Amino acid sequence: MFKVPPVFARRLQELLRAMPKAELHIHIEGSLEPELIFALAQRNDVPLPYASVEALRQAYAFTNLQSFLDIYYAGASVLLHEQDFYDMARAYLARAAMDNVAHAEIFFDPQTHTARGVAIETVINGLHRACEDARSELGISSTLILCFLRHLSEASAFETLEQAQPLLDKIVGVGLDSSELGHPPEKFAHVFARCRELGLHLVAHAGEEGPPAYIWSALDVLKVERIDHGVQAMHDAALMQRLAQDRIPLTVCPLSNQKLCVFPDLKNHNLRQLLDAGLCATVNSDDPAYFGGYINENFTQVFAATDMTARHAYQLAFNSFEASFLPAPRKAELIARLQAHIHAFA
Ligand code: ADE
Ligand code: ZN
């Protein structure tokens, strides 16, 4: 058991920024900054319904998940060519490396692009090349997770899986995202069973806005290994016990939850309660270009709002490596690096 040495409260924010960490919940289309949206719109001659970067940023005032998704899908319409996907992912990975992210598992939404006539190879090859270059140039490792859009049909998810079949060596797993309410995990039972047979890792968004029942069915019907968000688990004591006992990771996104009004204020966020109940919670940015900050901003703001300590900081970074889909030796290496960092820091 690693004993976390004392860290002065005034140095905690510095520790949060400097400690090595993994990011496991980042939608790459949600890392498109308004400046890059405008640059790509110009490069690809795509019209935008906003006059300027500032006007677009002004539109980023959300009341719930759907109000965000409408703008997020519109922003993704500027992505047409392999180089566009490369530029987007390369920019995110450079930014993540600045936040001392040692490893990232990156979501992408192929149906958002194939519906506009962009081939799935264009999407996956551009993202994959950015991951390879970031590994050699920045020393950050990363893998891709293909997400099915849950507001579309299971037949559409199967069609997407079929299109991705020749490229499966470039992805580590599949996920489920988009509008949660009214689209329970069990709608995708067959396609997730097929992905499991193919040896892919499985994750799903559940319990972001949706009820604890969606977390239960993500676990028991889809058989996912991690829950994305999962903050509504707090309303079901039996579920909390199951998540703690089985060390099912939750990829929590504090600034996203604040901006989409899941919690009225960061002060009310339940991250600390989830950790103190023994759950394998992690901190992530979700859609950093839309929610006001990358991973370190999520760490520093939620810690400032909820009075967490160096012990929580260590636990969150440890959990991020434990919950990753990295091979065991690389996990051990990153955990050893984290422990050495905290010792040297204290
Ligand atoms: N797609 C991008 N961000 C999302 C979120 N927070 N929830 C569901 N789908 C998403
Ligand atoms: Zn998400």
Short mmCIF file of C-alpha atoms and ligand atoms in Angstrom, two decimals:
data_model
loop_
_atom_site.label_atom_id
_atom_site.label_comp_id
_atom_site.label_asym_id
_atom_site.label_seq_id
_atom_site.Cartn_x
_atom_site.Cartn_y
_atom_site.Cartn_z
CA MET A 1 0.00 0.00 0.00
CA PHE A 2 1.54 3.34 -1.05
CA LYS A 3 1.55 5.90 1.78
CA VAL A 4 0.87 9.39 0.44
CA PRO A 5 3.23 11.86 2.15
CA PRO A 6 1.78 15.15 3.41
CA VAL A 7 1.51 17.94 0.85
CA PHE A 8 0.89 21.55 1.93
CA ALA A 9 -2.59 22.68 0.86
CA ARG A 10 -1.11 25.59 -1.08
CA ARG A 11 0.97 23.15 -3.18
CA LEU A 12 -1.90 20.78 -3.94
CA GLN A 13 -2.91 22.59 -7.14
CA GLU A 14 0.69 22.34 -8.34
CA LEU A 15 0.70 18.59 -7.60
CA LEU A 16 -2.56 18.09 -9.51
CA ARG A 17 -1.09 19.76 -12.59
CA ALA A 18 2.32 18.07 -12.45
CA MET A 19 1.40 14.46 -11.58
CA PRO A 20 1.37 11.93 -14.42
CA LYS A 21 -2.16 10.78 -15.30
CA ALA A 22 -4.25 8.99 -17.92
CA GLU A 23 -7.26 10.49 -19.69
CA LEU A 24 -9.95 7.88 -20.44
CA HIS A 25 -12.96 10.01 -21.42
CA ILE A 26 -12.30 12.53 -24.17
CA HIS A 27 -14.43 12.84 -27.33
CA ILE A 28 -11.98 13.95 -29.98
CA GLU A 29 -14.70 15.97 -31.77
CA GLY A 30 -15.18 17.77 -28.44
CA SER A 31 -11.56 18.95 -28.53
CA LEU A 32 -12.19 21.05 -31.67
CA GLU A 33 -11.48 24.60 -30.53
CA PRO A 34 -13.52 27.37 -32.22
CA GLU A 35 -10.33 28.67 -33.90
CA LEU A 36 -9.71 25.25 -35.50
CA ILE A 37 -13.41 24.96 -36.51
CA PHE A 38 -13.09 28.28 -38.36
CA ALA A 39 -9.72 27.35 -39.93
CA LEU A 40 -11.08 24.00 -41.19
CA ALA A 41 -14.33 25.63 -42.43
CA GLN A 42 -12.23 27.99 -44.52
CA ARG A 43 -9.84 25.26 -45.74
CA ASN A 44 -12.78 23.00 -46.77
CA ASP A 45 -15.19 25.70 -47.90
CA VAL A 46 -17.86 24.63 -45.38
CA PRO A 47 -20.37 27.39 -44.43
CA LEU A 48 -20.85 28.03 -40.69
CA PRO A 49 -23.94 29.64 -39.14
CA TYR A 50 -21.69 31.87 -36.94
CA ALA A 51 -20.00 35.09 -38.05
CA SER A 52 -16.87 34.74 -35.91
CA VAL A 53 -14.96 32.67 -33.36
CA GLU A 54 -16.41 34.92 -30.64
CA ALA A 55 -20.00 34.44 -31.89
CA LEU A 56 -19.50 30.67 -31.86
CA ARG A 57 -18.06 30.76 -28.32
CA GLN A 58 -21.06 32.86 -27.23
CA ALA A 59 -23.34 29.99 -28.28
CA TYR A 60 -21.68 27.69 -25.73
CA ALA A 61 -24.35 28.11 -23.04
CA PHE A 62 -25.99 24.77 -22.36
CA THR A 63 -28.98 23.70 -20.31
CA ASN A 64 -28.65 19.92 -20.69
CA LEU A 65 -26.88 17.25 -22.75
CA GLN A 66 -29.07 17.66 -25.86
CA SER A 67 -28.53 21.44 -26.04
CA PHE A 68 -24.78 20.74 -26.18
CA LEU A 69 -24.98 17.83 -28.66
CA ASP A 70 -26.81 20.00 -31.25
CA ILE A 71 -23.87 22.46 -31.36
CA TYR A 72 -21.22 19.73 -31.05
CA TYR A 73 -22.50 17.83 -34.14
CA ALA A 74 -22.67 21.11 -36.11
CA GLY A 75 -19.02 21.87 -35.19
CA ALA A 76 -17.91 18.44 -36.46
CA SER A 77 -19.29 19.23 -39.94
CA VAL A 78 -16.01 20.97 -40.90
CA LEU A 79 -14.10 17.66 -40.79
CA LEU A 80 -13.81 16.16 -44.29
CA HIS A 81 -10.30 14.91 -45.05
CA GLU A 82 -7.82 12.60 -43.32
CA GLN A 83 -5.59 15.59 -42.58
CA ASP A 84 -8.46 17.32 -40.72
CA PHE A 85 -8.85 14.35 -38.35
CA TYR A 86 -5.07 14.22 -37.97
CA ASP A 87 -4.82 17.94 -37.14
CA MET A 88 -7.65 17.73 -34.57
CA ALA A 89 -6.16 14.72 -32.74
CA ARG A 90 -2.59 16.00 -32.93
CA ALA A 91 -3.69 19.32 -31.37
CA TYR A 92 -5.49 17.49 -28.53
CA LEU A 93 -2.50 15.22 -27.82
CA ALA A 94 -0.10 18.19 -27.69
CA ARG A 95 -2.44 19.92 -25.23
CA ALA A 96 -2.86 16.76 -23.14
CA ALA A 97 0.92 16.26 -22.95
CA MET A 98 1.18 19.79 -21.47
CA ASP A 99 -1.17 18.58 -18.68
CA ASN A 100 1.17 15.62 -18.01
CA VAL A 101 -1.20 13.08 -19.53
CA ALA A 102 1.01 10.02 -20.11
CA HIS A 103 -1.73 7.98 -21.82
CA ALA A 104 -5.08 8.81 -23.48
CA GLU A 105 -7.96 6.60 -24.66
CA ILE A 106 -9.78 8.68 -27.25
CA PHE A 107 -13.45 8.39 -28.25
CA PHE A 108 -14.57 9.16 -31.79
CA ASP A 109 -18.05 9.16 -33.38
CA PRO A 110 -17.75 7.65 -36.90
CA GLN A 111 -21.49 7.90 -37.68
CA THR A 112 -21.31 11.72 -37.38
CA HIS A 113 -18.89 11.64 -40.32
CA THR A 114 -20.07 8.70 -42.45
CA ALA A 115 -23.57 10.26 -42.50
CA ARG A 116 -21.97 13.23 -44.37
CA GLY A 117 -20.23 10.96 -46.90
CA VAL A 118 -16.82 10.81 -45.17
CA ALA A 119 -15.36 7.28 -45.38
CA ILE A 120 -14.62 5.57 -42.06
CA GLU A 121 -11.00 4.91 -43.24
CA THR A 122 -10.52 8.68 -43.59
CA VAL A 123 -11.56 9.14 -39.94
CA ILE A 124 -9.65 6.23 -38.41
CA ASN A 125 -6.46 6.62 -40.47
CA GLY A 126 -6.18 10.34 -39.65
CA LEU A 127 -6.72 9.80 -35.92
CA HIS A 128 -4.41 6.79 -35.82
CA ARG A 129 -1.55 8.63 -37.57
CA ALA A 130 -1.85 11.45 -35.02
CA CYS A 131 -1.61 8.91 -32.17
CA GLU A 132 1.53 7.36 -33.71
CA ASP A 133 3.22 10.74 -34.27
CA ALA A 134 2.36 11.93 -30.74
CA ARG A 135 3.92 8.78 -29.31
CA SER A 136 7.23 9.34 -31.10
CA GLU A 137 7.31 13.14 -30.88
CA LEU A 138 5.79 13.78 -27.42
CA GLY A 139 6.16 10.44 -25.59
CA ILE A 140 2.41 10.21 -24.93
CA SER A 141 0.69 6.87 -25.66
CA SER A 142 -2.88 6.79 -26.96
CA THR A 143 -5.50 4.42 -28.36
CA LEU A 144 -8.89 4.86 -30.04
CA ILE A 145 -12.40 3.84 -28.88
CA LEU A 146 -15.14 3.80 -31.54
CA CYS A 147 -18.45 5.07 -30.11
CA PHE A 148 -21.87 4.14 -31.45
CA LEU A 149 -24.43 6.96 -31.38
CA ARG A 150 -27.29 5.78 -29.19
CA HIS A 151 -29.93 8.06 -30.77
CA LEU A 152 -29.47 5.99 -33.98
CA SER A 153 -30.60 2.37 -34.44
CA GLU A 154 -28.75 -0.81 -33.54
CA ALA A 155 -28.81 -1.65 -37.28
CA SER A 156 -26.81 1.53 -37.94
CA ALA A 157 -24.31 0.50 -35.23
CA PHE A 158 -23.91 -2.92 -36.91
CA GLU A 159 -23.34 -1.21 -40.27
CA THR A 160 -20.63 0.96 -38.67
CA LEU A 161 -18.97 -2.09 -37.13
CA GLU A 162 -18.97 -3.76 -40.55
CA GLN A 163 -17.32 -0.69 -42.13
CA ALA A 164 -14.70 -0.62 -39.35
CA GLN A 165 -13.92 -4.35 -39.59
CA PRO A 166 -10.76 -3.99 -41.77
CA LEU A 167 -9.42 -1.32 -39.36
CA LEU A 168 -10.04 -3.04 -36.03
CA ASP A 169 -6.30 -3.30 -35.32
CA LYS A 170 -6.35 0.51 -34.99
CA ILE A 171 -8.98 0.60 -32.20
CA VAL A 172 -8.89 -0.83 -28.69
CA GLY A 173 -12.63 -0.93 -27.98
CA VAL A 174 -16.13 0.41 -28.51
CA GLY A 175 -18.33 2.77 -26.52
CA LEU A 176 -21.84 4.22 -26.53
CA ASP A 177 -22.56 7.95 -26.46
CA SER A 178 -24.95 10.77 -27.53
CA SER A 179 -28.49 11.40 -26.15
CA GLU A 180 -28.91 9.16 -23.11
CA LEU A 181 -32.53 9.62 -22.01
CA GLY A 182 -34.88 7.32 -23.94
CA HIS A 183 -31.99 5.27 -25.36
CA PRO A 184 -31.13 2.64 -22.72
CA PRO A 185 -28.03 0.47 -23.11
CA GLU A 186 -30.06 -2.69 -23.84
CA LYS A 187 -31.04 -1.17 -27.22
CA PHE A 188 -27.46 -2.17 -28.25
CA ALA A 189 -27.27 -5.64 -26.65
CA HIS A 190 -26.60 -7.56 -29.89
CA VAL A 191 -23.94 -5.27 -31.32
CA PHE A 192 -22.06 -5.16 -28.00
CA ALA A 193 -22.21 -8.99 -27.82
CA ARG A 194 -20.65 -9.13 -31.29
CA CYS A 195 -17.91 -6.64 -30.30
CA ARG A 196 -17.16 -8.80 -27.26
CA GLU A 197 -16.75 -11.84 -29.52
CA LEU A 198 -14.33 -9.81 -31.62
CA GLY A 199 -12.16 -9.24 -28.53
CA LEU A 200 -12.81 -5.50 -28.27
CA HIS A 201 -12.90 -3.71 -24.92
CA LEU A 202 -16.37 -2.36 -24.02
CA VAL A 203 -17.41 0.90 -22.32
CA ALA A 204 -20.66 2.92 -22.30
CA HIS A 205 -21.93 6.30 -21.17
CA ALA A 206 -24.50 5.61 -18.45
CA GLY A 207 -25.86 7.56 -15.50
CA GLU A 208 -24.83 10.98 -16.85
CA GLU A 209 -28.44 12.25 -17.01
CA GLY A 210 -30.01 8.79 -17.10
CA PRO A 211 -31.11 6.69 -14.11
CA PRO A 212 -29.10 4.07 -12.17
CA ALA A 213 -31.07 1.40 -14.11
CA TYR A 214 -29.03 2.36 -17.21
CA ILE A 215 -25.79 1.67 -15.29
CA TRP A 216 -27.11 -1.74 -14.22
CA SER A 217 -27.99 -2.65 -17.81
CA ALA A 218 -24.68 -1.35 -19.18
CA LEU A 219 -22.97 -3.75 -16.73
CA ASP A 220 -25.30 -6.74 -16.92
CA VAL A 221 -26.60 -6.61 -20.50
CA LEU A 222 -23.77 -4.93 -22.43
CA LYS A 223 -21.09 -6.31 -20.07
CA VAL A 224 -19.00 -3.14 -20.21
CA GLU A 225 -15.71 -2.86 -18.31
CA ARG A 226 -16.02 0.87 -17.50
CA ILE A 227 -18.91 3.29 -17.06
CA ASP A 228 -18.53 6.75 -18.60
CA HIS A 229 -19.87 9.38 -16.15
CA GLY A 230 -21.90 7.13 -13.83
CA VAL A 231 -22.44 9.93 -11.31
CA GLN A 232 -26.14 9.01 -10.89
CA ALA A 233 -25.02 5.74 -9.22
CA MET A 234 -25.08 7.74 -5.98
CA HIS A 235 -28.90 7.34 -5.89
CA ASP A 236 -28.73 3.52 -5.63
CA ALA A 237 -26.95 2.00 -2.61
CA ALA A 238 -26.87 -1.54 -4.06
CA LEU A 239 -25.30 -0.22 -7.26
CA MET A 240 -22.65 1.72 -5.30
CA GLN A 241 -21.76 -1.50 -3.52
CA ARG A 242 -21.51 -3.43 -6.80
CA LEU A 243 -19.29 -0.75 -8.40
CA ALA A 244 -17.00 -0.64 -5.36
CA GLN A 245 -16.80 -4.43 -4.95
CA ASP A 246 -16.01 -5.11 -8.62
CA ARG A 247 -13.74 -2.03 -8.97
CA ILE A 248 -15.74 -0.94 -12.04
CA PRO A 249 -14.13 2.35 -13.12
CA LEU A 250 -16.21 5.50 -13.56
CA THR A 251 -14.78 8.12 -15.94
CA VAL A 252 -16.10 11.26 -14.27
CA CYS A 253 -16.04 14.67 -16.02
CA PRO A 254 -16.60 17.47 -13.47
CA LEU A 255 -16.65 20.54 -15.76
CA SER A 256 -18.93 18.74 -18.24
CA ASN A 257 -21.34 17.92 -15.40
CA GLN A 258 -21.30 21.55 -14.33
CA LYS A 259 -21.78 22.98 -17.85
CA LEU A 260 -24.60 20.52 -18.70
CA CYS A 261 -26.34 21.26 -15.38
CA VAL A 262 -26.01 17.70 -14.02
CA PHE A 263 -24.95 19.40 -10.77
CA PRO A 264 -26.05 22.97 -10.05
CA ASP A 265 -22.48 23.89 -9.05
CA LEU A 266 -19.08 22.18 -8.75
CA LYS A 267 -19.46 22.57 -4.96
CA ASN A 268 -22.25 19.98 -5.21
CA HIS A 269 -20.26 17.50 -7.32
CA ASN A 270 -20.16 14.00 -5.83
CA LEU A 271 -16.64 12.98 -6.95
CA ARG A 272 -15.35 13.03 -3.39
CA GLN A 273 -18.24 10.86 -2.14
CA LEU A 274 -17.65 8.34 -4.95
CA LEU A 275 -13.95 8.07 -4.02
CA ASP A 276 -14.63 7.91 -0.30
CA ALA A 277 -17.13 5.08 -0.95
CA GLY A 278 -14.24 3.09 -2.50
CA LEU A 279 -15.22 3.45 -6.17
CA CYS A 280 -12.57 3.52 -8.89
CA ALA A 281 -13.43 7.07 -10.04
CA THR A 282 -11.21 9.01 -12.46
CA VAL A 283 -11.14 12.65 -13.67
CA ASN A 284 -11.50 13.48 -17.37
CA SER A 285 -12.38 16.37 -19.66
CA ASP A 286 -15.18 14.91 -21.93
CA ASP A 287 -15.36 17.79 -24.48
CA PRO A 288 -12.71 20.28 -23.31
CA ALA A 289 -13.19 22.83 -26.12
CA TYR A 290 -16.85 23.23 -25.10
CA PHE A 291 -16.73 22.91 -21.32
CA GLY A 292 -14.05 25.40 -20.34
CA GLY A 293 -11.00 23.29 -19.71
CA TYR A 294 -8.69 20.36 -20.33
CA ILE A 295 -7.98 17.65 -17.76
CA ASN A 296 -5.87 19.76 -15.37
CA GLU A 297 -8.57 22.41 -15.23
CA ASN A 298 -11.03 19.65 -14.27
CA PHE A 299 -8.70 18.51 -11.48
CA THR A 300 -7.90 21.94 -10.08
CA GLN A 301 -11.46 23.31 -10.21
CA VAL A 302 -13.15 20.27 -8.64
CA PHE A 303 -10.50 20.07 -5.90
CA ALA A 304 -10.89 23.76 -5.11
CA ALA A 305 -14.68 23.38 -4.94
CA THR A 306 -14.87 20.20 -2.84
CA ASP A 307 -11.88 20.31 -0.48
CA MET A 308 -10.16 17.12 -1.53
CA THR A 309 -6.62 16.24 -0.40
CA ALA A 310 -3.32 14.85 -1.75
CA ARG A 311 -4.60 11.36 -0.91
CA HIS A 312 -7.54 11.90 -3.29
CA ALA A 313 -5.15 13.28 -5.94
CA TYR A 314 -2.97 10.17 -5.77
CA GLN A 315 -5.99 7.87 -5.79
CA LEU A 316 -7.46 9.53 -8.89
CA ALA A 317 -4.20 9.32 -10.85
CA PHE A 318 -3.64 5.72 -9.69
CA ASN A 319 -7.21 4.83 -10.73
CA SER A 320 -6.68 6.34 -14.18
CA PHE A 321 -3.80 3.94 -14.87
CA GLU A 322 -5.54 0.97 -13.25
CA ALA A 323 -8.71 1.60 -15.29
CA SER A 324 -6.88 1.98 -18.61
CA PHE A 325 -6.71 -0.74 -21.26
CA LEU A 326 -2.90 -0.68 -21.20
CA PRO A 327 -0.94 -3.92 -20.86
CA ALA A 328 0.03 -4.74 -17.25
CA PRO A 329 3.77 -3.86 -17.57
CA ARG A 330 3.02 -0.35 -18.92
CA LYS A 331 0.42 0.17 -16.14
CA ALA A 332 3.02 -0.82 -13.54
CA GLU A 333 5.59 1.51 -15.11
CA LEU A 334 3.19 4.48 -15.03
CA ILE A 335 2.08 3.78 -11.44
CA ALA A 336 5.75 3.60 -10.37
CA ARG A 337 6.34 6.93 -12.14
CA LEU A 338 3.36 8.45 -10.29
CA GLN A 339 4.62 7.24 -6.90
CA ALA A 340 8.16 8.52 -7.55
CA HIS A 341 6.69 11.86 -8.61
CA ILE A 342 4.63 12.22 -5.43
CA HIS A 343 7.59 11.27 -3.20
CA ALA A 344 9.86 13.79 -4.90
CA PHE A 345 7.13 16.42 -4.76
CA ALA A 346 6.49 16.05 -1.00
N1 ADE B 1 -20.81 13.04 -26.86
C1 ADE B 1 -19.90 13.98 -26.58
N2 ADE B 1 -19.97 14.32 -25.29
C2 ADE B 1 -20.94 13.56 -24.73
C3 ADE B 1 -21.48 13.43 -23.44
N3 ADE B 1 -21.05 14.18 -22.41
N4 ADE B 1 -22.49 12.56 -23.24
C4 ADE B 1 -22.95 11.83 -24.26
N5 ADE B 1 -22.47 11.89 -25.50
C5 ADE B 1 -21.46 12.74 -25.74
ZN ZN B 2 -18.63 11.74 -22.85
#
